Coordinates of C-alpha atoms and ligand atoms in Angstrom, one line a residue:
M1 CA 12.6 -0.3 69.1
L2 CA 10.7 1.6 71.6
V3 CA 9.4 4.7 70.0
D4 CA 7.1 7.3 71.6
S5 CA 5.1 8.6 68.6
H6 CA 3.4 11.6 70.5
A7 CA 4.9 13.5 73.1
H8 CA 5.6 17.0 74.2
L9 CA 9.0 17.5 76.0
N10 CA 8.6 20.9 74.4
F11 CA 6.1 22.1 76.7
K12 CA 6.6 24.0 80.0
A13 CA 6.3 20.8 82.2
Y14 CA 9.7 19.8 81.4
S15 CA 11.3 23.4 81.9
D16 CA 13.0 22.5 85.3
D17 CA 14.5 18.8 84.1
L18 CA 14.6 18.3 80.8
P19 CA 18.0 16.9 80.3
A20 CA 17.2 14.4 83.0
V21 CA 13.9 13.3 81.1
I22 CA 15.9 13.1 77.8
D23 CA 18.5 11.2 79.7
R24 CA 16.0 8.6 80.8
C25 CA 15.0 8.3 77.3
H26 CA 18.5 7.9 75.9
Q27 CA 19.0 5.1 78.6
V28 CA 15.9 3.2 77.5
P29 CA 17.1 3.6 74.5
M30 CA 14.2 4.9 72.3
K31 CA 12.9 7.6 69.8
V32 CA 10.5 10.4 70.6
I33 CA 8.5 12.6 68.6
N34 CA 7.9 16.0 70.2
V35 CA 4.8 17.7 68.8
G36 CA 4.1 21.1 68.4
A37 CA 0.6 22.8 69.7
A38 CA 1.5 26.3 68.5
I39 CA 4.5 28.3 67.1
A40 CA 6.4 28.7 70.3
S41 CA 6.3 24.7 71.1
S42 CA 6.8 23.9 67.4
N43 CA 10.4 25.7 67.7
T44 CA 11.1 24.5 70.7
A45 CA 10.3 20.5 69.5
I46 CA 12.7 21.3 66.6
D47 CA 15.5 23.0 69.1
I48 CA 15.2 19.5 71.2
A49 CA 15.3 17.4 68.0
A50 CA 18.4 19.5 66.8
S51 CA 20.5 18.6 69.4
H52 CA 19.2 14.9 70.1
Q53 CA 19.7 12.1 67.3
D54 CA 16.7 10.3 68.5
M55 CA 14.5 12.9 69.0
Y56 CA 11.9 14.3 65.7
A57 CA 9.7 17.2 65.8
A58 CA 6.0 17.6 64.3
L59 CA 4.7 21.4 64.1
G60 CA 1.4 22.7 64.2
L61 CA -1.2 24.8 65.8
H62 CA -3.5 22.6 68.2
P63 CA -7.2 23.4 67.5
I64 CA -8.1 24.6 71.0
H65 CA -5.4 27.5 70.2
V66 CA -7.2 28.7 67.0
Y67 CA -8.1 32.2 68.8
D68 CA -4.8 32.4 70.6
E69 CA -2.6 33.0 67.5
E70 CA -2.8 33.2 63.7
F71 CA -1.5 30.3 61.3
R72 CA 1.1 31.3 59.2
S73 CA 1.5 28.6 56.4
S74 CA 5.1 30.7 55.4
D75 CA 6.2 30.4 59.0
Y76 CA 5.7 26.7 59.4
Q77 CA 7.2 26.4 56.1
R78 CA 10.3 28.1 56.7
L79 CA 10.8 25.6 60.0
I80 CA 10.4 22.4 57.6
D81 CA 12.9 23.9 55.0
D82 CA 15.5 25.0 57.5
N83 CA 15.1 21.3 59.5
P84 CA 14.4 19.0 56.7
D85 CA 16.1 16.0 58.7
K86 CA 14.0 16.6 61.9
V87 CA 10.5 17.7 60.7
V88 CA 8.7 14.5 60.3
A89 CA 5.0 15.9 60.8
M90 CA 2.5 18.3 60.8
G91 CA 0.3 18.5 63.7
E92 CA -1.6 18.2 66.0
T93 CA -4.5 19.5 64.0
G94 CA -8.1 18.4 63.9
F95 CA -11.2 19.0 65.6
D96 CA -11.8 19.6 69.5
Y97 CA -15.4 20.0 70.5
W98 CA -14.4 19.3 74.3
H99 CA -12.9 22.9 74.8
L100 CA -15.4 24.9 72.8
Q101 CA -16.3 27.2 75.9
E102 CA -12.6 28.3 76.3
S103 CA -12.9 29.5 72.6
L104 CA -16.4 31.3 73.2
D105 CA -14.6 32.8 76.3
K106 CA -11.6 34.1 74.1
G107 CA -14.4 36.0 71.8
A108 CA -15.9 33.3 69.4
K109 CA -19.3 34.2 68.5
S110 CA -20.6 30.8 68.1
I111 CA -20.0 27.1 67.8
A112 CA -20.3 27.1 64.2
E113 CA -17.9 29.8 63.7
I114 CA -15.3 27.8 66.2
K115 CA -15.8 24.7 64.0
E116 CA -15.4 26.4 60.7
K117 CA -12.2 28.1 61.8
Q118 CA -10.7 24.6 63.2
E119 CA -11.6 23.1 59.5
K120 CA -9.8 25.9 58.0
L121 CA -6.9 25.4 60.3
F122 CA -7.0 21.6 59.9
R123 CA -7.0 22.2 56.1
A124 CA -3.9 24.3 56.2
H125 CA -1.9 21.6 57.9
I126 CA -3.1 19.1 55.4
D127 CA -1.9 21.6 52.6
L128 CA 1.7 21.7 54.3
A129 CA 1.9 17.9 55.0
T130 CA 0.9 17.1 51.1
K131 CA 3.3 19.8 49.8
N132 CA 6.0 18.7 51.9
N133 CA 5.3 14.7 52.0
L134 CA 5.0 14.9 55.7
V135 CA 2.7 12.6 57.8
L136 CA -0.2 14.3 59.5
I137 CA -0.8 14.1 63.4
I138 CA -4.6 14.5 64.1
H139 CA -6.2 15.4 67.4
G140 CA -9.7 14.6 67.7
R141 CA -12.1 15.1 70.9
N142 CA -15.6 14.8 70.9
G143 CA -18.0 17.4 72.6
R144 CA -19.8 16.8 75.8
D145 CA -23.0 16.7 74.0
E146 CA -21.5 13.6 71.8
A147 CA -21.0 15.9 68.9
S148 CA -18.4 13.9 66.8
A149 CA -15.3 15.4 66.0
Y150 CA -14.0 11.9 64.2
Q151 CA -16.8 12.0 62.0
D152 CA -15.8 15.7 61.1
I153 CA -12.3 14.6 60.8
Y154 CA -13.1 11.7 58.6
N155 CA -15.1 14.0 56.1
V156 CA -12.2 16.3 55.8
L157 CA -9.5 13.7 55.3
K158 CA -12.2 11.9 52.8
D159 CA -12.4 15.1 50.7
T160 CA -8.6 16.0 50.5
G161 CA -7.7 12.5 49.7
I162 CA -4.6 12.5 52.3
S163 CA -4.0 8.8 53.5
R164 CA -0.6 9.3 55.3
G165 CA -1.1 10.0 59.0
V166 CA -2.1 9.1 62.7
I167 CA -5.1 9.6 64.6
H168 CA -3.5 10.3 67.8
C169 CA -5.0 9.3 71.3
Y170 CA -7.7 7.4 69.4
G171 CA -10.9 8.3 71.2
G172 CA -13.3 7.4 68.7
N173 CA -15.7 4.1 68.2
L174 CA -14.6 1.0 66.4
A175 CA -16.9 1.9 63.1
E176 CA -15.0 5.2 62.9
A177 CA -11.6 3.3 63.6
K178 CA -12.5 0.9 60.6
A179 CA -13.1 3.8 58.6
F180 CA -10.0 5.7 59.4
V181 CA -7.8 2.5 58.8
D182 CA -9.5 1.8 55.3
L183 CA -8.5 5.3 54.5
G184 CA -4.8 4.4 55.2
F185 CA -4.5 5.8 58.6
H186 CA -2.5 4.6 61.9
L187 CA -4.0 5.1 65.3
G188 CA -2.3 6.0 68.4
F189 CA -2.9 4.5 71.7
T190 CA -1.7 6.3 74.9
G191 CA -1.7 5.1 78.7
I192 CA -5.4 5.5 78.5
V193 CA -5.6 1.8 77.6
T194 CA -4.2 1.0 81.0
F195 CA -7.1 2.3 82.9
D196 CA -10.1 2.6 80.2
K197 CA -13.3 0.8 81.8
T198 CA -15.4 1.2 78.9
G199 CA -14.0 -1.6 76.9
V200 CA -14.1 0.3 73.7
L201 CA -10.2 0.7 73.3
E202 CA -10.0 -3.0 74.0
E203 CA -12.6 -4.0 71.3
I204 CA -10.4 -1.5 69.0
I205 CA -6.7 -2.8 70.0
K206 CA -8.2 -6.4 69.7
W207 CA -9.4 -5.7 66.1
I208 CA -6.9 -3.2 64.4
P209 CA -4.4 -4.7 62.1
I210 CA -1.0 -4.6 63.8
N211 CA 0.8 -2.7 61.2
R212 CA -1.7 0.3 61.6
M213 CA -1.0 0.7 65.3
L214 CA 1.1 3.1 67.3
I215 CA 2.0 3.7 70.8
E216 CA 2.5 7.0 72.6
T217 CA 2.4 8.8 75.8
D218 CA 1.1 12.3 74.9
A219 CA 3.2 13.4 77.9
P220 CA 3.2 15.3 80.1
Y221 CA -0.4 14.2 79.9
L222 CA -2.3 10.7 80.3
S223 CA 0.3 8.9 82.5
P224 CA -0.3 5.0 82.4
E225 CA -0.8 2.9 85.3
P226 CA 1.2 2.8 87.6
Y227 CA 2.0 6.6 87.2
R228 CA -1.5 7.9 86.9
G229 CA -1.8 11.1 88.2
R230 CA 1.8 12.1 88.0
R231 CA 3.6 13.7 85.1
N232 CA 4.1 11.5 81.9
E233 CA 7.2 10.9 80.0
P234 CA 8.1 8.8 77.1
A235 CA 10.1 6.0 78.9
Y236 CA 6.5 5.1 80.3
V237 CA 5.2 4.1 76.7
R238 CA 6.4 1.0 77.7
Y239 CA 3.4 0.3 80.0
V240 CA 1.1 1.2 76.9
A241 CA 3.1 -1.6 75.1
Q242 CA 2.6 -4.1 78.0
K243 CA -1.1 -3.5 78.1
I244 CA -1.7 -3.8 74.6
A245 CA 0.5 -6.9 74.7
S246 CA -1.9 -8.3 77.2
I247 CA -5.0 -7.5 75.4
R248 CA -3.8 -9.2 72.1
G249 CA -1.9 -12.0 73.6
M250 CA 1.4 -11.2 72.7
N251 CA 4.3 -10.5 74.6
E252 CA 5.6 -6.9 75.4
E253 CA 8.9 -7.1 73.3
E254 CA 6.9 -8.1 70.3
V255 CA 4.6 -5.2 70.4
I256 CA 7.5 -2.9 71.3
E257 CA 9.3 -3.9 67.8
I258 CA 6.2 -3.7 65.6
T259 CA 4.8 -0.7 67.0
G260 CA 8.2 0.8 66.8
D261 CA 8.8 -0.4 63.1
N262 CA 5.5 1.0 62.2
A263 CA 6.4 4.5 63.6
I264 CA 10.0 4.2 62.0
K265 CA 8.2 3.5 58.5
L266 CA 5.6 5.9 58.7
F267 CA 7.6 9.0 59.9
K268 CA 10.7 7.7 58.2
L269 CA 12.9 8.1 61.2
K270 CA 16.6 8.0 60.7
Ligands
ZN301 ZN1 -0.7 16.1 72.2

């Protein structure tokens, strides 16, 4: 079954026509995990999941929002307790070194302070994921100066011993990909695969054990070809499967079934 393992129908981009977008998901049919980036969008993800059988929620405070609000573990724990069948993951969480300037503009004293705060936040998500036996959805984005978020993510994961999760919208190199898979993690691939010219993703997609691969949209962002530049939506995850199939010499349906099974097993989707 087609599964979009990472979308944000809980974001404002869908406030005008959410029922129509969800309707198109039902028509496919498919399952969708909507991922929180703050307490409000985590709550919205739960609301959507509560009223739709094939929708699930992940809860988290995105590293780019570390200066926007406090992460209170008890608030997130309450949401998990109240929605045991619908909360399937913690995240997205991790390190984002691309948007450091925004955090400096919000009052951060130094890059070191931002990284420290992001790490503390990341570890708080890992604690909740571990305690509640939830999947960890990890966000990584390298800095403009090539500072590797993935290296720092790896170090924290290795240190905590957690092994159940996905590095979403994977953007590291092949060596890092191998290290994450060795730890037990899945890697998520978005519409970027349909227009990436670097060849790095293609190399990783050719290499990765098929049972560790997930597909996702990260909607409303990162629309695949032929929708590039427009608002993305979960139903377009099919184009990610199509591209991966052509890279691996498989057929599209096979990729949809296998990556769907991977997501259903990893997140225990009912
Ligand atoms: Zn996302």
